PDB file of C-alpha atoms in Angstrom:
ATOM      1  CA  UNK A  30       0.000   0.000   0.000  1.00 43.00           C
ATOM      2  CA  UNK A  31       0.998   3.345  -0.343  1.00 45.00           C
ATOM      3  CA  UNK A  32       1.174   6.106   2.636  1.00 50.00           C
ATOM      4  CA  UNK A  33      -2.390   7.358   1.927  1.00 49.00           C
ATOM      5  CA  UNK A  34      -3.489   3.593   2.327  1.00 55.00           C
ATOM      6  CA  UNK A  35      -4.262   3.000  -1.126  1.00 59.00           C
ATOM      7  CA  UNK A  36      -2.839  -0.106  -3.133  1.00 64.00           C
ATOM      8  CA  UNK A  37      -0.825   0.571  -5.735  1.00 82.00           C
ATOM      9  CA  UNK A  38      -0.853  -0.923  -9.006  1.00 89.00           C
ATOM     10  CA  UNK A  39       0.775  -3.965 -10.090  1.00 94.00           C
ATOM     11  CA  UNK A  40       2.097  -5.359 -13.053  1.00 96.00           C
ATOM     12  CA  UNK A  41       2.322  -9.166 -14.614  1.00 97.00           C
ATOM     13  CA  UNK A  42       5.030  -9.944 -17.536  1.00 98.00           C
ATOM     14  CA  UNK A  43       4.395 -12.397 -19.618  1.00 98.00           C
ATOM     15  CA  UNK A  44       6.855 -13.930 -22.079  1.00 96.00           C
ATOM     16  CA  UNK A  45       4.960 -13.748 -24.963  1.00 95.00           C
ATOM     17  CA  UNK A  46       7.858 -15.803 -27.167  1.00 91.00           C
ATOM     18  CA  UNK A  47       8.467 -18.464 -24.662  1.00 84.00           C
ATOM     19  CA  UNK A  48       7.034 -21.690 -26.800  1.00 83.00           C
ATOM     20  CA  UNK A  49       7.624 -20.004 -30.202  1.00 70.00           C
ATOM     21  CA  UNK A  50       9.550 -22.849 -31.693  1.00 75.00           C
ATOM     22  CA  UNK A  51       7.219 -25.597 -30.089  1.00 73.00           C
ATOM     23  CA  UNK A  52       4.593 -23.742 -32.179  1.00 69.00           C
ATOM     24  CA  UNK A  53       2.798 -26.156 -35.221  1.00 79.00           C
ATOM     25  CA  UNK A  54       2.031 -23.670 -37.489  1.00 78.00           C
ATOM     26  CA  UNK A  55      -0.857 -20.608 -37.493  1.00 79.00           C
ATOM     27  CA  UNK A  56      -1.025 -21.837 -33.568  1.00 84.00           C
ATOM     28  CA  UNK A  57      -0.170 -18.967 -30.983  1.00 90.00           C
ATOM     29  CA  UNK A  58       2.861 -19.547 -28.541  1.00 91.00           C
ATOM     30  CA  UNK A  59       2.240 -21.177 -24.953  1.00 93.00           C
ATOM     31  CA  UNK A  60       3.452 -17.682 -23.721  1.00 95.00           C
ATOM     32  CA  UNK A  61       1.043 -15.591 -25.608  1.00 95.00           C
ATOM     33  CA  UNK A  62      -1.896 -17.577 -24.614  1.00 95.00           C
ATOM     34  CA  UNK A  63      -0.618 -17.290 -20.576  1.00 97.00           C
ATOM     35  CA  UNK A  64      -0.814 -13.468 -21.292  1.00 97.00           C
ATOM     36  CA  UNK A  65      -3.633 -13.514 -22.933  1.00 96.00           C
ATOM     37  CA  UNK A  66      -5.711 -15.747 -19.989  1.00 96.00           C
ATOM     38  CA  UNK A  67      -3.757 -13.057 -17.663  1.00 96.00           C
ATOM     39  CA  UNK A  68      -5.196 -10.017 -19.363  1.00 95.00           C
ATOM     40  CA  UNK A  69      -9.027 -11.887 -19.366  1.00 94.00           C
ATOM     41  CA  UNK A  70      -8.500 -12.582 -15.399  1.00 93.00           C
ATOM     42  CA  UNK A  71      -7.396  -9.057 -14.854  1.00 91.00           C
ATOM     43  CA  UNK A  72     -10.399  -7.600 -16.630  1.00 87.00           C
ATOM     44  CA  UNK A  73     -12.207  -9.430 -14.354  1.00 77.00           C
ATOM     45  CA  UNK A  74     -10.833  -9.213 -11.014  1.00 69.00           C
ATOM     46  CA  UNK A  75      -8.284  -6.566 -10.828  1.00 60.00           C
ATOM     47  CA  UNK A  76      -8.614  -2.930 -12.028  1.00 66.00           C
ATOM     48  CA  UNK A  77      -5.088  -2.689  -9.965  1.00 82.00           C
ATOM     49  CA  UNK A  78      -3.084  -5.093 -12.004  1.00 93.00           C
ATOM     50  CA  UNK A  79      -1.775  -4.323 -16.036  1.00 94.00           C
ATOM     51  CA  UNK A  80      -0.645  -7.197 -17.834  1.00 96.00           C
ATOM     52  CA  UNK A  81       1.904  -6.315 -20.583  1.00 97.00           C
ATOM     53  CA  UNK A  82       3.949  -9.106 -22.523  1.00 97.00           C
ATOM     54  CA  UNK A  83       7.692  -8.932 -23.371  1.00 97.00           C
ATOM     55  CA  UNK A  84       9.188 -10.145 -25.851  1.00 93.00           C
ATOM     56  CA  UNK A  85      12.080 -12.234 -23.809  1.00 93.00           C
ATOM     57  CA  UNK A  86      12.398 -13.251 -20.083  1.00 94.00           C
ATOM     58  CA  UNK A  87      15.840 -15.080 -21.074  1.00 94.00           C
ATOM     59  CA  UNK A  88      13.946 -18.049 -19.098  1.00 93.00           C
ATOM     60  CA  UNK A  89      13.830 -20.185 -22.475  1.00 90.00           C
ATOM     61  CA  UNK A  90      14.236 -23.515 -20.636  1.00 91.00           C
ATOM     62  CA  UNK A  91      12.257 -22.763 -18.308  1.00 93.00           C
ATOM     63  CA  UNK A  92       9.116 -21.018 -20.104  1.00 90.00           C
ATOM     64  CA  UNK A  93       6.474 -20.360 -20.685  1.00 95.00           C
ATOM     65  CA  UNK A  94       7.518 -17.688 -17.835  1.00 97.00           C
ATOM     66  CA  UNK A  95       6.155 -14.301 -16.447  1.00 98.00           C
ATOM     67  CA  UNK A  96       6.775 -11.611 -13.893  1.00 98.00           C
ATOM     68  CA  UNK A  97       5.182 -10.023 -11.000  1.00 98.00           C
ATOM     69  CA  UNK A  98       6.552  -6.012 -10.006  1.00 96.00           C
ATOM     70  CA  UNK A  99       5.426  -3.333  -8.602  1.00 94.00           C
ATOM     71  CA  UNK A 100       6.683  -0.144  -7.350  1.00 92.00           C
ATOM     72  CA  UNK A 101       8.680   0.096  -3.934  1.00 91.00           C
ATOM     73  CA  UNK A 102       8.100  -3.824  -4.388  1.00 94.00           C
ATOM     74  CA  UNK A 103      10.501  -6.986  -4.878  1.00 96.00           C
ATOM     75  CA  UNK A 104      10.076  -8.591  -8.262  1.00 97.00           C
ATOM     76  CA  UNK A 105       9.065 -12.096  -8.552  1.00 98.00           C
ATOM     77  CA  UNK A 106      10.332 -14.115 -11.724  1.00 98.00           C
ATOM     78  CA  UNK A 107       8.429 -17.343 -12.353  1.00 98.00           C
ATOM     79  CA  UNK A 108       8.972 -20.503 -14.958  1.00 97.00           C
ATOM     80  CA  UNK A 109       7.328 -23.680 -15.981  1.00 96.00           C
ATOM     81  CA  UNK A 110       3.583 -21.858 -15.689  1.00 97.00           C
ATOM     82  CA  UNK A 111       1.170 -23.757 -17.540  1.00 95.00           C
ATOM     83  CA  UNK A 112      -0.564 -21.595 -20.252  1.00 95.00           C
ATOM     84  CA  UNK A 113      -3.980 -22.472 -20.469  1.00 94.00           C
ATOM     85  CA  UNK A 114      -4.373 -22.434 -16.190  1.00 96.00           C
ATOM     86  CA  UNK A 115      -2.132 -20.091 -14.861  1.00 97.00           C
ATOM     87  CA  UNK A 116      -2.834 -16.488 -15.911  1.00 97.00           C
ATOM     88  CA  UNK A 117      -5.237 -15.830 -13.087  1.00 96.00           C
ATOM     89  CA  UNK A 118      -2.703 -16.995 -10.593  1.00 97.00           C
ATOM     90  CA  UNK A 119      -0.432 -14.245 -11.786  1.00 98.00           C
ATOM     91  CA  UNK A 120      -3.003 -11.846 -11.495  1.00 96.00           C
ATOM     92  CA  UNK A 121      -3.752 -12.675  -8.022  1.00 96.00           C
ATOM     93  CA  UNK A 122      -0.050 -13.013  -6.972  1.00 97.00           C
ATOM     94  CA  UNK A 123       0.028  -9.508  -8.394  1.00 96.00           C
ATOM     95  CA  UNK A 124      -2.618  -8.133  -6.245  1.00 94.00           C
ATOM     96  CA  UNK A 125      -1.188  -9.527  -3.520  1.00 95.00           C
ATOM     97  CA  UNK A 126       2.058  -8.018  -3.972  1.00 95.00           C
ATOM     98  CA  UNK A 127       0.622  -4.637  -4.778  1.00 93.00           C
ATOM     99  CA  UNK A 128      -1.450  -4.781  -1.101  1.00 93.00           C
ATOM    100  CA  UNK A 129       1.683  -6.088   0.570  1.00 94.00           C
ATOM    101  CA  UNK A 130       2.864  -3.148   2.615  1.00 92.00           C
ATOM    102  CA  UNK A 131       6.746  -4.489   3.049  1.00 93.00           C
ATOM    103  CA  UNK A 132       7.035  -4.668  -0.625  1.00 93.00           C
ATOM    104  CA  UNK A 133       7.386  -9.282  -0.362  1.00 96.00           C
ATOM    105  CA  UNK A 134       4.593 -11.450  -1.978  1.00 96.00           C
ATOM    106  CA  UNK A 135       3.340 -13.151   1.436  1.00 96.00           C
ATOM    107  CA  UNK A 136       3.415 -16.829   1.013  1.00 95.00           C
ATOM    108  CA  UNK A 137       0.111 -16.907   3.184  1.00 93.00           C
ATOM    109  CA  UNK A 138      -2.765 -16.947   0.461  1.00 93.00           C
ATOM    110  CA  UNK A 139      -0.447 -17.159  -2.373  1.00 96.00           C
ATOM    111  CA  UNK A 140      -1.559 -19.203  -5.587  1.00 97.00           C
ATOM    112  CA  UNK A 141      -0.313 -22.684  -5.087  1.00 97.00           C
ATOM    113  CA  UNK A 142       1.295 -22.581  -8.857  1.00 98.00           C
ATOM    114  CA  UNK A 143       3.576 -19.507  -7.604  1.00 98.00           C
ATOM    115  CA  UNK A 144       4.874 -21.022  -4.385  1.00 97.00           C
ATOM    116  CA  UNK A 145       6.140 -24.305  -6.698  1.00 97.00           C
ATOM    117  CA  UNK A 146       7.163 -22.152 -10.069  1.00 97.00           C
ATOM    118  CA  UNK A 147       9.203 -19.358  -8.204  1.00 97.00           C
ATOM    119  CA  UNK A 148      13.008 -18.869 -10.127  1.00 97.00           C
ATOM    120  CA  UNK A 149      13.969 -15.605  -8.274  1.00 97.00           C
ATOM    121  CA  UNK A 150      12.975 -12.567  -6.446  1.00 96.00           C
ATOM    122  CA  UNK A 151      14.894  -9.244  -7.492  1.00 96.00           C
ATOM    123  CA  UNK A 152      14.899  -5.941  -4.701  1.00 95.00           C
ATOM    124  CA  UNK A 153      12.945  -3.088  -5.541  1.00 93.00           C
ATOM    125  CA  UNK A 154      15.305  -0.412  -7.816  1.00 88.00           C
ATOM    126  CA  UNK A 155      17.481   1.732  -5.326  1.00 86.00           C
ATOM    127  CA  UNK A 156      17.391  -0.937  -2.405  1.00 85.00           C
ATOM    128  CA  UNK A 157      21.075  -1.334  -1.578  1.00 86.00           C
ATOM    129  CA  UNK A 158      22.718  -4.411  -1.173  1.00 87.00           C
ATOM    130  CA  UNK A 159      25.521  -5.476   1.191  1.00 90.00           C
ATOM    131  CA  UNK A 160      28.893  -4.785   0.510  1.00 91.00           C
ATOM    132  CA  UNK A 161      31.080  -7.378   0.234  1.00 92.00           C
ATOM    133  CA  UNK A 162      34.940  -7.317   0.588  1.00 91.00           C
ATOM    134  CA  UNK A 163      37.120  -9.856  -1.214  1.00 91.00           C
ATOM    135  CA  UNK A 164      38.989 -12.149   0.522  1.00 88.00           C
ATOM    136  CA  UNK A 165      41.870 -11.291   1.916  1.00 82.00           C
ATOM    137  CA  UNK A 166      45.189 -12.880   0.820  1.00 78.00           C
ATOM    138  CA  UNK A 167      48.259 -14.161   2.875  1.00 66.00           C
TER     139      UNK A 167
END
């Protein structure tokens, strides 16, 4: 949430080329059609969440694969999603995140699909991380 108490809004990432070359021909890519059931489940639910593909998540063997971010919010990177279930998930993950007032996805009353599909969490843009000295040498 934001100071006023409001929730901010969220965004979902869809690979949109993730299943291109499993594709038989004049069929649509398992990636498009995740971001396509995301941006029917948002219409629905979630006037708080945009869905926008990409073109490349660089998650090719581990697609079809999409992304959760928000503002003042950790990022959430997610593979193996399953195209023709798992667009409302991210929509609700995304909700979630965009209520959360620490800026983490709370596991409590997560999707089950994004506990099991999580590949990494990235801190929000000007969140410093520790330094770290090299090893010293005798």
């Amino acid at each position: 949430m934001t100071d006023s108490g409001t929730i901010k809004q969220a965004t979902v990432l869809v690979c949109t080329t993730c299943g291109v070359t499993d594709v038989a021909a004049g069929a649509s890519p398992a990636g498009l059609l995740l971001a396509r059931g995301a941006a029917v489940a948002s219409r629905h639910s979630a006037a708080d969440v945009r869905v926008e593909g990409v073109r490349c998540l660089a998650n090719c063997s581990r697609g079809p694969s999409a992304a959760i971010r928000c503002d003042g919010a950790w990022t959430y990177v997610f593979g193996q999603l399953d195209e023709s279930r798992d667009g409302p998930a991210l929509v609700e993950g995304a909700r979630l995140l965009a209520a959360a007032a620490d800026g983490l996805l709370p596991w409590r009353g997560r999707p089950e699909v994004l506990k099991r599909t999580l590949i990494a969490r990235l801190p929000p843009a000007g969140v410093p991380g520790d330094a770290v000295e090299p090893e010293a040498r005798d």
